[in-house]
mmCIF file of C-alpha atoms in Angstrom:
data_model
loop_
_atom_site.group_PDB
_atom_site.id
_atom_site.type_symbol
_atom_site.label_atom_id
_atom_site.label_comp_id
_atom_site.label_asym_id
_atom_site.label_seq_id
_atom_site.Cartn_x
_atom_site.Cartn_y
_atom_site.Cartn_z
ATOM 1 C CA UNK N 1340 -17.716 -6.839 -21.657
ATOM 2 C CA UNK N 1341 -14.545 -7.174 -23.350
ATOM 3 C CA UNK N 1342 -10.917 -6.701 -21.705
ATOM 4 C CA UNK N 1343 -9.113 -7.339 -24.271
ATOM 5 C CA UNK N 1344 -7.769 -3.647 -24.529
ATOM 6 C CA UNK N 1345 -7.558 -3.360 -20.812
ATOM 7 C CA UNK N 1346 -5.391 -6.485 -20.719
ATOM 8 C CA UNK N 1347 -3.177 -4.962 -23.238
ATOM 9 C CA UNK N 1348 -2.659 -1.571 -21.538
ATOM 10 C CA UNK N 1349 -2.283 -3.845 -18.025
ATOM 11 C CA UNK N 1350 0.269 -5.914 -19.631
ATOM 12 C CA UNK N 1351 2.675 -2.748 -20.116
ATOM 13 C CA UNK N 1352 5.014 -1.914 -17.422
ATOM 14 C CA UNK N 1353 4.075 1.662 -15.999
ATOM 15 C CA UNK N 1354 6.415 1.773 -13.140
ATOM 16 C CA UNK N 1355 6.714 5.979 -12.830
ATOM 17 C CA UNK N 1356 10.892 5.394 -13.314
ATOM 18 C CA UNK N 1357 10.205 3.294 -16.294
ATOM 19 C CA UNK N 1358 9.896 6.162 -18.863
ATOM 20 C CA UNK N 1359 9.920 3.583 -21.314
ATOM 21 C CA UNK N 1360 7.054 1.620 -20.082
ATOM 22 C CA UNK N 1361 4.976 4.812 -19.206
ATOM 23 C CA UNK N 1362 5.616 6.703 -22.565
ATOM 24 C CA UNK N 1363 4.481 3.359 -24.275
ATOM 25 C CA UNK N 1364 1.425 3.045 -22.393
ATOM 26 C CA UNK N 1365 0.915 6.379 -23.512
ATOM 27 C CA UNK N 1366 1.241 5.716 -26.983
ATOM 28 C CA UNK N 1367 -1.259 2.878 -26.542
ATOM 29 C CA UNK N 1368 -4.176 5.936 -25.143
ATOM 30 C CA UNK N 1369 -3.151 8.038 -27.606
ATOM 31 C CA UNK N 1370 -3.903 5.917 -30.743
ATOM 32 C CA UNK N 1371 -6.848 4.941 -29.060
ATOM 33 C CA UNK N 1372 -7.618 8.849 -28.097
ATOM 34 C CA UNK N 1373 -7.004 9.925 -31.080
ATOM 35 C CA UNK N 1374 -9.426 7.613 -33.008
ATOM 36 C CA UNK N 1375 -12.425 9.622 -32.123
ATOM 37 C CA UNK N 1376 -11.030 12.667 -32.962
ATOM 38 C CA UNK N 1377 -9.049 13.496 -30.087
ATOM 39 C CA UNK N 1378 -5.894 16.091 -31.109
ATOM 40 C CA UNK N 1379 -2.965 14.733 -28.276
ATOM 41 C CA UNK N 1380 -0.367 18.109 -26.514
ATOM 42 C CA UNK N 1381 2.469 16.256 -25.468
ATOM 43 C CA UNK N 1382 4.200 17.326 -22.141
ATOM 44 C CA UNK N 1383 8.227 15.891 -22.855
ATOM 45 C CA UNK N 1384 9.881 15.156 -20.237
ATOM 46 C CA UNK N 1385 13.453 13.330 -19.962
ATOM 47 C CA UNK N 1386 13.516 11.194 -16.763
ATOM 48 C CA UNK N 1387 9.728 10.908 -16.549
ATOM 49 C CA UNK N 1388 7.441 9.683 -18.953
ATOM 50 C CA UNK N 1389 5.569 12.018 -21.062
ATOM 51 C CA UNK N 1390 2.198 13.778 -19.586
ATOM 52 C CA UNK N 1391 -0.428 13.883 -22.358
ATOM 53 C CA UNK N 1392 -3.330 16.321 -22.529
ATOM 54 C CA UNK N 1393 -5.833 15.521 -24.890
ATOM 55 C CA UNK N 1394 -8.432 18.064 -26.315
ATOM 56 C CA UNK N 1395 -11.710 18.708 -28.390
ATOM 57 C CA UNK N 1396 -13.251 20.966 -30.294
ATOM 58 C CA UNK N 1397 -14.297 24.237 -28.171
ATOM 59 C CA UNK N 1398 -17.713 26.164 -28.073
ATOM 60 C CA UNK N 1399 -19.424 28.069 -25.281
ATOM 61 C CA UNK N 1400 -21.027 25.743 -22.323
ATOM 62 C CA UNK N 1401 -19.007 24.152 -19.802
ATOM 63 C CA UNK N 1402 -16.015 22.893 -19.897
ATOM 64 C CA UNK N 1403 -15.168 19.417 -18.764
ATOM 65 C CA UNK N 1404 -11.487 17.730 -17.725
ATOM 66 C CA UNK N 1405 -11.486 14.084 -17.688
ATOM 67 C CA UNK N 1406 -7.977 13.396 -14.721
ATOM 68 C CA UNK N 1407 -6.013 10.451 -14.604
ATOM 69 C CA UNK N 1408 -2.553 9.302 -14.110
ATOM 70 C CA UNK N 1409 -0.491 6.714 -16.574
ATOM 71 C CA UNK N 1410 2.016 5.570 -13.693
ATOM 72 C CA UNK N 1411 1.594 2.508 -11.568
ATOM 73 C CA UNK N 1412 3.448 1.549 -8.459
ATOM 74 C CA UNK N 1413 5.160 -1.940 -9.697
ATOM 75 C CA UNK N 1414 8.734 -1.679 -10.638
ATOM 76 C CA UNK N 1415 9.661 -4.317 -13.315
ATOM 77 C CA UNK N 1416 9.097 -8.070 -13.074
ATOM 78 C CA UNK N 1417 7.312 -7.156 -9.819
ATOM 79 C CA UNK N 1418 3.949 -7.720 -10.893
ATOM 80 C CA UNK N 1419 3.201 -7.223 -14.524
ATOM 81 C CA UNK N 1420 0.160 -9.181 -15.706
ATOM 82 C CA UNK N 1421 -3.362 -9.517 -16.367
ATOM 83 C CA UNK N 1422 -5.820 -11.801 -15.764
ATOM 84 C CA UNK N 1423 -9.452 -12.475 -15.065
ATOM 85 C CA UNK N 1424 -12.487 -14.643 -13.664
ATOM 86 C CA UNK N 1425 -16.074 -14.079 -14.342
ATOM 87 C CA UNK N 1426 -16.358 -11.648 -11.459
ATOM 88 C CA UNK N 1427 -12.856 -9.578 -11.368
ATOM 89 C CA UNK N 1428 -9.937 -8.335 -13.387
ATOM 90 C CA UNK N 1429 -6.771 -8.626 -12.163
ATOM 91 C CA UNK N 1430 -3.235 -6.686 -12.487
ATOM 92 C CA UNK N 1431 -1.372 -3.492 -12.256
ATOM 93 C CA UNK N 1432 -3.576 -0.525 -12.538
ATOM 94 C CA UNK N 1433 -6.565 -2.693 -12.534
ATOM 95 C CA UNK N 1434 -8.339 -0.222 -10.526
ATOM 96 C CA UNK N 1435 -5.467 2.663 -9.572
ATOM 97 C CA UNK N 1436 -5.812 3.721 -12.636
ATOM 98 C CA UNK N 1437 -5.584 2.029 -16.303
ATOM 99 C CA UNK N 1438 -9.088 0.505 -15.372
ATOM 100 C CA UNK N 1439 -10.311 3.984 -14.213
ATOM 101 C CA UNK N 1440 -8.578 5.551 -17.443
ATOM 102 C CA UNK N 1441 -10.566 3.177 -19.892
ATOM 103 C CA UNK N 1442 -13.913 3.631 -18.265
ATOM 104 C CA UNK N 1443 -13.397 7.228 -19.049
ATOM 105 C CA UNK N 1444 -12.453 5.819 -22.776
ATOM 106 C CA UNK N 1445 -15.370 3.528 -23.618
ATOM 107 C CA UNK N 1446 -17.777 6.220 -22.697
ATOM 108 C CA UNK N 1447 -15.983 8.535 -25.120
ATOM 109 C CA UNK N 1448 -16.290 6.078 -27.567
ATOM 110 C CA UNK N 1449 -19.977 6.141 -27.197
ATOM 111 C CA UNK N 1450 -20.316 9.760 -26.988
ATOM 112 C CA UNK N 1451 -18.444 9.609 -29.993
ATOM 113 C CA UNK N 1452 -20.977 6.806 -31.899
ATOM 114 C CA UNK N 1453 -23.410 8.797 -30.825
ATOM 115 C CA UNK N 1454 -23.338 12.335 -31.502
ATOM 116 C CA UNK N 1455 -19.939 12.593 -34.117
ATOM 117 C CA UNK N 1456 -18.138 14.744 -32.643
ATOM 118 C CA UNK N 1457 -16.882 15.324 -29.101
ATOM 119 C CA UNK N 1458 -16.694 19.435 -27.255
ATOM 120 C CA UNK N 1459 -15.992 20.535 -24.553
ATOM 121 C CA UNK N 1460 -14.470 17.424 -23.357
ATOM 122 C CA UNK N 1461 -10.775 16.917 -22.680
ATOM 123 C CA UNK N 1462 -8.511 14.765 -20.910
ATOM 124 C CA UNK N 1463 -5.518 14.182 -19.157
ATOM 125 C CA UNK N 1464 -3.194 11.389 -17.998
ATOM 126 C CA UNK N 1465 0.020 12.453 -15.922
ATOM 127 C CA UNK N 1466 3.025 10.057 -15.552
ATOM 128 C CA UNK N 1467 3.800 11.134 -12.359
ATOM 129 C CA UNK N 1468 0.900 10.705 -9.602
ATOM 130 C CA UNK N 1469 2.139 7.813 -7.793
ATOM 131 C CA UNK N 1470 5.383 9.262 -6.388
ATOM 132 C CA UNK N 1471 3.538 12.954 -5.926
ATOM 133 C CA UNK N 1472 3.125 14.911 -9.115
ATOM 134 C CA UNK N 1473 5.788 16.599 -8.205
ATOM 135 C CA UNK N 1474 6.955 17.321 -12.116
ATOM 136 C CA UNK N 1475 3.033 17.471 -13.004
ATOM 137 C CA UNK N 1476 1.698 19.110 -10.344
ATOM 138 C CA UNK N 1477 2.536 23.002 -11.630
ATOM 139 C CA UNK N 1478 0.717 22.006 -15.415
ATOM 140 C CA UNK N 1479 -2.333 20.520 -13.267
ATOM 141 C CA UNK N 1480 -2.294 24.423 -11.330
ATOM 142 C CA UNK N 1481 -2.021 25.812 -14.668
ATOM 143 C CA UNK N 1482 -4.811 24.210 -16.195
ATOM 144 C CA UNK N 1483 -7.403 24.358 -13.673
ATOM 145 C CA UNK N 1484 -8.398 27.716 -14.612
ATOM 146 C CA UNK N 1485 -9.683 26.395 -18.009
ATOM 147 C CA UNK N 1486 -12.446 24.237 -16.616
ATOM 148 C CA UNK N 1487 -15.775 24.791 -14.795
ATOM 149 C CA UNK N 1488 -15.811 20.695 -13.558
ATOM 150 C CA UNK N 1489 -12.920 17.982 -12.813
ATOM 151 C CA UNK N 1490 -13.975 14.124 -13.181
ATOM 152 C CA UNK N 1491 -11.235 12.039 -11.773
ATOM 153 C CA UNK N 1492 -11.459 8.171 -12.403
ATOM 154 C CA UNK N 1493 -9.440 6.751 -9.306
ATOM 155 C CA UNK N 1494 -11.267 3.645 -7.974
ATOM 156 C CA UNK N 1495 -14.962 3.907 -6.721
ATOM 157 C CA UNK N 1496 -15.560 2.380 -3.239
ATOM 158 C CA UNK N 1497 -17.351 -0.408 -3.063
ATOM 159 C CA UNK N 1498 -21.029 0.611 -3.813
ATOM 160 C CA UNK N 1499 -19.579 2.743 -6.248
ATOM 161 C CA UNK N 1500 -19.026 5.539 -3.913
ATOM 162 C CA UNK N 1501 -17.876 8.980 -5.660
ATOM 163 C CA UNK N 1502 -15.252 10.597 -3.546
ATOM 164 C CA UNK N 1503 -16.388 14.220 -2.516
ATOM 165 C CA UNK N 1504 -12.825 14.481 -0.252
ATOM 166 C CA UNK N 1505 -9.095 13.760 0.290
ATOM 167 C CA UNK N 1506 -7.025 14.701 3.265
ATOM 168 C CA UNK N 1507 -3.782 17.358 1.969
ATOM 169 C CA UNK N 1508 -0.720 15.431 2.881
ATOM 170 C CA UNK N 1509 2.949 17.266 3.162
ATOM 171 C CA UNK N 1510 6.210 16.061 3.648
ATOM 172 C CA UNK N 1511 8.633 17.682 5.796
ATOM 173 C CA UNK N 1512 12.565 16.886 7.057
ATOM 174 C CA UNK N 1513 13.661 18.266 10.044
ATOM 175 C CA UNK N 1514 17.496 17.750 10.285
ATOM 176 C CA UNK N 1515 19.677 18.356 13.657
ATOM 177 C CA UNK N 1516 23.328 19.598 14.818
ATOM 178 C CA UNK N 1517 24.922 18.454 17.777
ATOM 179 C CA UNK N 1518 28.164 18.135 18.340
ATOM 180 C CA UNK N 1519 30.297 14.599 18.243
ATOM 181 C CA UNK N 1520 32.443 13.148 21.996
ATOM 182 C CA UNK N 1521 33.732 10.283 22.886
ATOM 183 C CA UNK N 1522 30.903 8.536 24.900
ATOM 184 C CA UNK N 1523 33.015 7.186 27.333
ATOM 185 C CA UNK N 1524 35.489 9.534 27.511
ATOM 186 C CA UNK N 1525 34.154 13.103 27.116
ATOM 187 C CA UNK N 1526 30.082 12.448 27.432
ATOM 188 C CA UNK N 1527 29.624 15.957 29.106
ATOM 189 C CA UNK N 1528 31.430 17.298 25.792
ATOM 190 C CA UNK N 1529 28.828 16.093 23.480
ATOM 191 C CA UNK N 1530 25.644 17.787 22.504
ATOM 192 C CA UNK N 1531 23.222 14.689 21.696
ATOM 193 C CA UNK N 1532 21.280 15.252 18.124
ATOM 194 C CA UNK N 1533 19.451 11.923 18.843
ATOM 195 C CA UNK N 1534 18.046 13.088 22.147
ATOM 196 C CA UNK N 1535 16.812 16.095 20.387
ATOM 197 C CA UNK N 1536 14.990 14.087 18.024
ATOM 198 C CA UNK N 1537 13.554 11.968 20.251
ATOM 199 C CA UNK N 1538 12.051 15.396 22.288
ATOM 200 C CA UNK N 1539 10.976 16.404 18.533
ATOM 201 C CA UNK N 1540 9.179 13.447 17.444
ATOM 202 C CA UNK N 1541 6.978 13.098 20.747
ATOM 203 C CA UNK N 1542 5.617 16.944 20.671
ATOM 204 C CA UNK N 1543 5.585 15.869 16.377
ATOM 205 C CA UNK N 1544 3.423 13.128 17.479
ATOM 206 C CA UNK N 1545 1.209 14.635 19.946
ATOM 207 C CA UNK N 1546 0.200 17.168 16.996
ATOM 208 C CA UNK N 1547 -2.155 14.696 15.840
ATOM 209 C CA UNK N 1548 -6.295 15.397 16.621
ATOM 210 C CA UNK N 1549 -7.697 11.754 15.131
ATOM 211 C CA UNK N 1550 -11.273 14.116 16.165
ATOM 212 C CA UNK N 1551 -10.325 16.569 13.619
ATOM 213 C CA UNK N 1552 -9.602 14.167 11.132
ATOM 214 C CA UNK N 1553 -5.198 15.101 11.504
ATOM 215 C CA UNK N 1554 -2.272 12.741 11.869
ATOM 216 C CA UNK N 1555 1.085 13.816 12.396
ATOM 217 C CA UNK N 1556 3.622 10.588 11.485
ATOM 218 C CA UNK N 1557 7.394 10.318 12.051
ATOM 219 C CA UNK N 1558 7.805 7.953 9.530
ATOM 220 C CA UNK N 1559 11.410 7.562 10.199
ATOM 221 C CA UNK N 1560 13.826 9.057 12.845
ATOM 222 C CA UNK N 1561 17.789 8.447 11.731
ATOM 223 C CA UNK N 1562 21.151 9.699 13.461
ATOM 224 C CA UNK N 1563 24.275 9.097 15.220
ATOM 225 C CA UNK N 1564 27.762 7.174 14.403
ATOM 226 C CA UNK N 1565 27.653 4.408 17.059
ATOM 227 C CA UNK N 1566 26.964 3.586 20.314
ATOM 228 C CA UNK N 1567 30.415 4.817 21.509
ATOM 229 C CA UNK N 1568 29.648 8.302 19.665
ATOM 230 C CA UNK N 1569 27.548 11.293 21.297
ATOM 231 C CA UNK N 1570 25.142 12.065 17.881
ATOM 232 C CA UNK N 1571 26.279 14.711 16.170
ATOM 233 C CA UNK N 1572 23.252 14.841 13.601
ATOM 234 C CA UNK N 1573 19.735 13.012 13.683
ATOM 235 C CA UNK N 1574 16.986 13.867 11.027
ATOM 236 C CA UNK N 1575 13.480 13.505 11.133
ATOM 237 C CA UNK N 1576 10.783 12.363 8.269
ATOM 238 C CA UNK N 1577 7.328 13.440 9.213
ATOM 239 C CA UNK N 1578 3.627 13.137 7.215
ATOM 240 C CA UNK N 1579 0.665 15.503 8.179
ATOM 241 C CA UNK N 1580 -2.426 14.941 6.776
ATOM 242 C CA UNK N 1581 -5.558 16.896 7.584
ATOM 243 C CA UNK N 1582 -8.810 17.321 6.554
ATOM 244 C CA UNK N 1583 -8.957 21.532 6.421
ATOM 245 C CA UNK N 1584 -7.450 24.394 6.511
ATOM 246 C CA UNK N 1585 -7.643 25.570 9.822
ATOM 247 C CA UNK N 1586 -5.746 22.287 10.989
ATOM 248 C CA UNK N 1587 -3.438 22.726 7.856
ATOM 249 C CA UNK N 1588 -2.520 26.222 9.455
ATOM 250 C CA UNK N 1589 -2.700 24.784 13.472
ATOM 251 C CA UNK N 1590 0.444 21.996 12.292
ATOM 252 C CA UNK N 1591 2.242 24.134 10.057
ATOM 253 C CA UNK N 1592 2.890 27.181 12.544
ATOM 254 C CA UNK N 1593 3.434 24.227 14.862
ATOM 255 C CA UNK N 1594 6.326 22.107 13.254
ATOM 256 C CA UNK N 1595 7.881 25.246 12.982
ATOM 257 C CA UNK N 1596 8.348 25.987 16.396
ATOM 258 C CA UNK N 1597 9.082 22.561 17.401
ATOM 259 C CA UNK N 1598 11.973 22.724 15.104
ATOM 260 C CA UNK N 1599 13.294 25.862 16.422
ATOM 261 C CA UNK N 1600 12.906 25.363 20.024
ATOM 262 C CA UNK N 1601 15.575 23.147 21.623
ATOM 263 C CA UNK N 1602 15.374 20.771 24.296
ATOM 264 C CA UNK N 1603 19.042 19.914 24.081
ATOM 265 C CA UNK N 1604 21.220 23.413 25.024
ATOM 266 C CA UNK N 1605 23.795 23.521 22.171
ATOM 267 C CA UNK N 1606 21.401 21.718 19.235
ATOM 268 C CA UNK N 1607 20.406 23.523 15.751
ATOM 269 C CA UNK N 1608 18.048 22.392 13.424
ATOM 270 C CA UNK N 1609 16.498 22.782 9.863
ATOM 271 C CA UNK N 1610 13.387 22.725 8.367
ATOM 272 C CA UNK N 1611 12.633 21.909 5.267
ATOM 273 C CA UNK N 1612 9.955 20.024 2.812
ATOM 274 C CA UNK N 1613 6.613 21.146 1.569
ATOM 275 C CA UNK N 1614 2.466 20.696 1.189
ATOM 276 C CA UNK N 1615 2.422 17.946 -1.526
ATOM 277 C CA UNK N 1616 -1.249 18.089 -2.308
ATOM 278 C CA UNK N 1617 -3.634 20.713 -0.567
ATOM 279 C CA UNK N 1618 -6.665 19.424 1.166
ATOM 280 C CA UNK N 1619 -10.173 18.626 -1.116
ATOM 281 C CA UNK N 1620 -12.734 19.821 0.961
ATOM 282 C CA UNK N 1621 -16.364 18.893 0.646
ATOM 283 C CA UNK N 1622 -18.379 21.966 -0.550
ATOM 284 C CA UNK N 1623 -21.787 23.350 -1.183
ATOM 285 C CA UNK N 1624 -21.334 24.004 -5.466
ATOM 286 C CA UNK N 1625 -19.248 20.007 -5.620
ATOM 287 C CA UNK N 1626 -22.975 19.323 -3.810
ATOM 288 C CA UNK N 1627 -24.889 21.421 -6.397
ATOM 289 C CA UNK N 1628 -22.501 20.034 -9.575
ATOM 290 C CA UNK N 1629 -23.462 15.973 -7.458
ATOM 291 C CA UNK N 1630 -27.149 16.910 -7.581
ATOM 292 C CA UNK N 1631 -26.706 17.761 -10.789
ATOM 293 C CA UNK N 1632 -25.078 14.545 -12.080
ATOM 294 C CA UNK N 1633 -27.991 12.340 -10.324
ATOM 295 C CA UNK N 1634 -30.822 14.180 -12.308
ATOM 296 C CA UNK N 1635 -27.963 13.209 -15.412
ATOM 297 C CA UNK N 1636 -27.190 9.486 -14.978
ATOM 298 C CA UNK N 1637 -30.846 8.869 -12.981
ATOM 299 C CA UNK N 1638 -29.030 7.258 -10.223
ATOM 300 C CA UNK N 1639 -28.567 8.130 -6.870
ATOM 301 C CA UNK N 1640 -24.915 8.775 -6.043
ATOM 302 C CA UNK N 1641 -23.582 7.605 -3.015
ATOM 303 C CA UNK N 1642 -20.218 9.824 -1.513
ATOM 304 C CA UNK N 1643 -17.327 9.126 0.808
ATOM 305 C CA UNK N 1644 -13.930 10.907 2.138
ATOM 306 C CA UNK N 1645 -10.864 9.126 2.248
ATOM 307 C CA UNK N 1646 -7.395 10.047 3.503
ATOM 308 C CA UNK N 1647 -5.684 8.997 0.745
ATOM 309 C CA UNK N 1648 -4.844 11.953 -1.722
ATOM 310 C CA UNK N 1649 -4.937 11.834 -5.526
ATOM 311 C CA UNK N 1650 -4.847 14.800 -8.639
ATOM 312 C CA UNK N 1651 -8.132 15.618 -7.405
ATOM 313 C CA UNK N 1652 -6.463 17.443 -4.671
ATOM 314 C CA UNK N 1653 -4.671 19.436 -6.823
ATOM 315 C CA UNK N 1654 -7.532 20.925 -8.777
ATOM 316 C CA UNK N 1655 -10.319 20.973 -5.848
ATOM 317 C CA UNK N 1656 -7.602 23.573 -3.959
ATOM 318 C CA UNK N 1657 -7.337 25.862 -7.356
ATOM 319 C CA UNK N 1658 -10.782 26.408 -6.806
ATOM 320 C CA UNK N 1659 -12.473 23.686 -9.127
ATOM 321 C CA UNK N 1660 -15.521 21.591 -8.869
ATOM 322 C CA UNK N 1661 -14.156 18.549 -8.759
ATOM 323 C CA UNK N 1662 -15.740 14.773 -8.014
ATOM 324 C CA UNK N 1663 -13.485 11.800 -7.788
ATOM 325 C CA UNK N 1664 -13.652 8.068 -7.632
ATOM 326 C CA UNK N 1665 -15.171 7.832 -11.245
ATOM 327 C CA UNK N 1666 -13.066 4.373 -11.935
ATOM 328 C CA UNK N 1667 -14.503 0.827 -11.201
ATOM 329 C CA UNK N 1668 -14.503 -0.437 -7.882
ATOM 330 C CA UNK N 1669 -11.626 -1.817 -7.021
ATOM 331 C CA UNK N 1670 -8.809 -2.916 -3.529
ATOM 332 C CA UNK N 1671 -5.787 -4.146 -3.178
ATOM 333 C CA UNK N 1672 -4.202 -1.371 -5.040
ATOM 334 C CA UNK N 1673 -0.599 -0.903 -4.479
ATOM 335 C CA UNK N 1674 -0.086 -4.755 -3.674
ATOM 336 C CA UNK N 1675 0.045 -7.527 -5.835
ATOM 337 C CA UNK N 1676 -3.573 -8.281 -5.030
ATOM 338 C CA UNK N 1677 -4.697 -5.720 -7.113
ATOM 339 C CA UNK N 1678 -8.110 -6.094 -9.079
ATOM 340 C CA UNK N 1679 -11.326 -4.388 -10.232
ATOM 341 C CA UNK N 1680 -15.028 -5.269 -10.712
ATOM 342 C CA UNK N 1681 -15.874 -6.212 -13.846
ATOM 343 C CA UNK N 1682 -19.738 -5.094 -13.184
ATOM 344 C CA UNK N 1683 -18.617 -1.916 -11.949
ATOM 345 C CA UNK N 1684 -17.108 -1.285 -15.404
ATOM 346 C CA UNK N 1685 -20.481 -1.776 -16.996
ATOM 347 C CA UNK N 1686 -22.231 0.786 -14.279
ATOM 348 C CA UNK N 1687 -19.592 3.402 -14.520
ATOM 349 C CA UNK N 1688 -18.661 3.399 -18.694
ATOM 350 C CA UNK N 1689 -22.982 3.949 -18.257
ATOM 351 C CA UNK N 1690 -23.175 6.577 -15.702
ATOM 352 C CA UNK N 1691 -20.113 8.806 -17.777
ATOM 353 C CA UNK N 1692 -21.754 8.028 -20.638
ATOM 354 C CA UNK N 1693 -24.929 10.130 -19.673
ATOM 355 C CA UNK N 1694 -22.989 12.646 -18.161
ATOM 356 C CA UNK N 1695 -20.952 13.237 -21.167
ATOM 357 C CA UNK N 1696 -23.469 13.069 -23.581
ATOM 358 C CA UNK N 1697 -25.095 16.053 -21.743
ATOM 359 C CA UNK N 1698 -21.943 17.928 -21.575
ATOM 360 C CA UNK N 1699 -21.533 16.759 -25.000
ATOM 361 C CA UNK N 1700 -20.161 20.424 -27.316
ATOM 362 C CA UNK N 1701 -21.791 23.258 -24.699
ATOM 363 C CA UNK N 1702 -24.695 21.962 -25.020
ATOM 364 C CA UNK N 1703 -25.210 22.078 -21.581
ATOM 365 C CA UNK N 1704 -27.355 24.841 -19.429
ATOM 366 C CA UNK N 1705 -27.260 25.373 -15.721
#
């Protein structure tokens, strides 16, 4: 198989705050999109690069979304090129997600060669995923209702696994008053933020059930002036990630009341952050859709969970069948290390191919 196209998208600086980079690697899937007949809805942004949806002709049957994301995680001269030995491919976005992105391309292409004309079958790329989809995140919502199935092409695992879930992860920043003395001087006058914080972060921490599948993770814990100073503010970073609802609910009414119930007499605090991506839960008609896609692509169709969340999070919790892990196999994403099968290109390109081609202009019947 050739790279040559790969290399050249890989080659192209996609940090997500390089709008430049990201709207030209855009530009790059568009011509190449647009080539078999592809018609390309621009999303503009102005900080961010462009999202791009891209769309076929429409007839009854099923209607298919093709996810990925055009942003990597490299800022510039960090780690910028391609490269390749006879088993790997090597560079930014070799597997999280340009790799992924072009699987979904050449089988296109052959649907394309094949058949003339592509239904049924759109795409989209969002220039945001790596720091959230914060900006995307409300067009992804919006769209979901327009499709019956979601196939998103982050990295496989390493027998090609297809990802069936993804922990929800939110974000949340609990900031604290106290009041400022002289340590030395007037410690009795003080009202110690930091010694709030550190109450906070231990119940915080003792949220997480690693049975359940939930981690609770004070990432960072910041306050005070100096060591002379009583703190008069402290704030508090924390991650939850959990694997259903019911635990989504447990830690949520939870963080609350640790943030309003004080330890220290005389502290206040805030709340304040959000769910970034709901949880994708396993479920019996993504089971049905997998079954399906076996009988397709004649392959059996190995699954895993991950805690790691992606798009497909966004779209499995609006109700849509959704399957991820589509891309080639792939590690060492998000380090310079990153790289992808090359054989695993060759197995998935095959395996979308057959699944397009029966989803191929509503031809399809459940």
């Amino acid at each position: 198989m050739d790279f040559s196209e790969l290399a050249e998208l890989i080659n192209i600086n996609s940090y997500t705050k390089n709008k430049q980079g990201v709207d030209k690697s855009g530009a790059l899937f568009r011509q190449w999109m647009e080539e078999i007949g592809f018609v390309t809805y621009v999303y503009q942004r102005e900080m961010i690069g462009n999202h791009l949806l891209f769309t076929s002709t429409q007839s009854t049957g099923k209607k298919l979304l093709l996810l990925g994301h055009l942003d990597t995680v490299f800022p510039p001269l960090s780690f910028e090129t391609f490269s390749e030995d006879e088993q790997w491919i090597y560079g930014p976005g070799a597997c999280d997600i340009k790799g992924g992105n072009y699987v979904a391309l050449c089988a296109l292409r052959a649907v394309k060669a094949a058949c003339g004309q592509i239904g049924n079958i759109d795409m989209l790329l969002v220039s945001d995923e790596e720091t959230g989809s914060d900006d995307s995140k409300l067009i992804s919502q919006q769209l979901a209702e327009q499709y019956d199935y979601v196939l998103v092409f982050e990295a496989a695992g390493k027998n090609n696994e297809l990802v069936t879930g993804r922990k929800g992860v939110g974000t949340f920043f609990i900031d604290i008053k106290g009041k400022a003395a002289h340590a030395g001087n007037h410690y009795s006058e003080g009202v110690n933020a930091n010694l709030e914080a550190a109450h906070k972060c231990i119940q915080l921490t003792e949220l997480t059930d690693l049975e359940r599948g939930t981690t609770v993770n004070v990432g960072k814990l910041e306050g005070g002036i100096g060591a002379n100073t009583i703190s008069p503010h402290a704030r508090l970073i924390v991650e939850m990630r959990y694997t259903n609802m019911k635990e989504r609910d447990r830690v949520l009414e939870a963080i609350h009341v640790i943030t309003h119930t004080h330890e220290v007499e005389g502290t206040d605090a805030s709340l304040s952050g959000n769910i970034q991506r709901d949880v994708m839960e396993p479920n019996e008609k993504q089971q049905r859709f997998l079954r399906q896609l076996e009988s397709i692509t004649g392959d059996r169709l190995l699954t895993e969970q991950r805690g790691g969340v992606s798009d497909a999070n966004i779209f499995a919790s609006k109700g849509c069948i959704t399957l991820d892990g589509f891309g080639p196999f792939g590690d060492g994403d998000h380090t310079i290390h990153e790289r992808a099968n090359k054989q695993s290109f060759i197995t998935r390109i095959e395996q979308v191919r057959k699944i397009l081609m029966h989803y191929n202009q509503g031809l399809e019947k459940d």
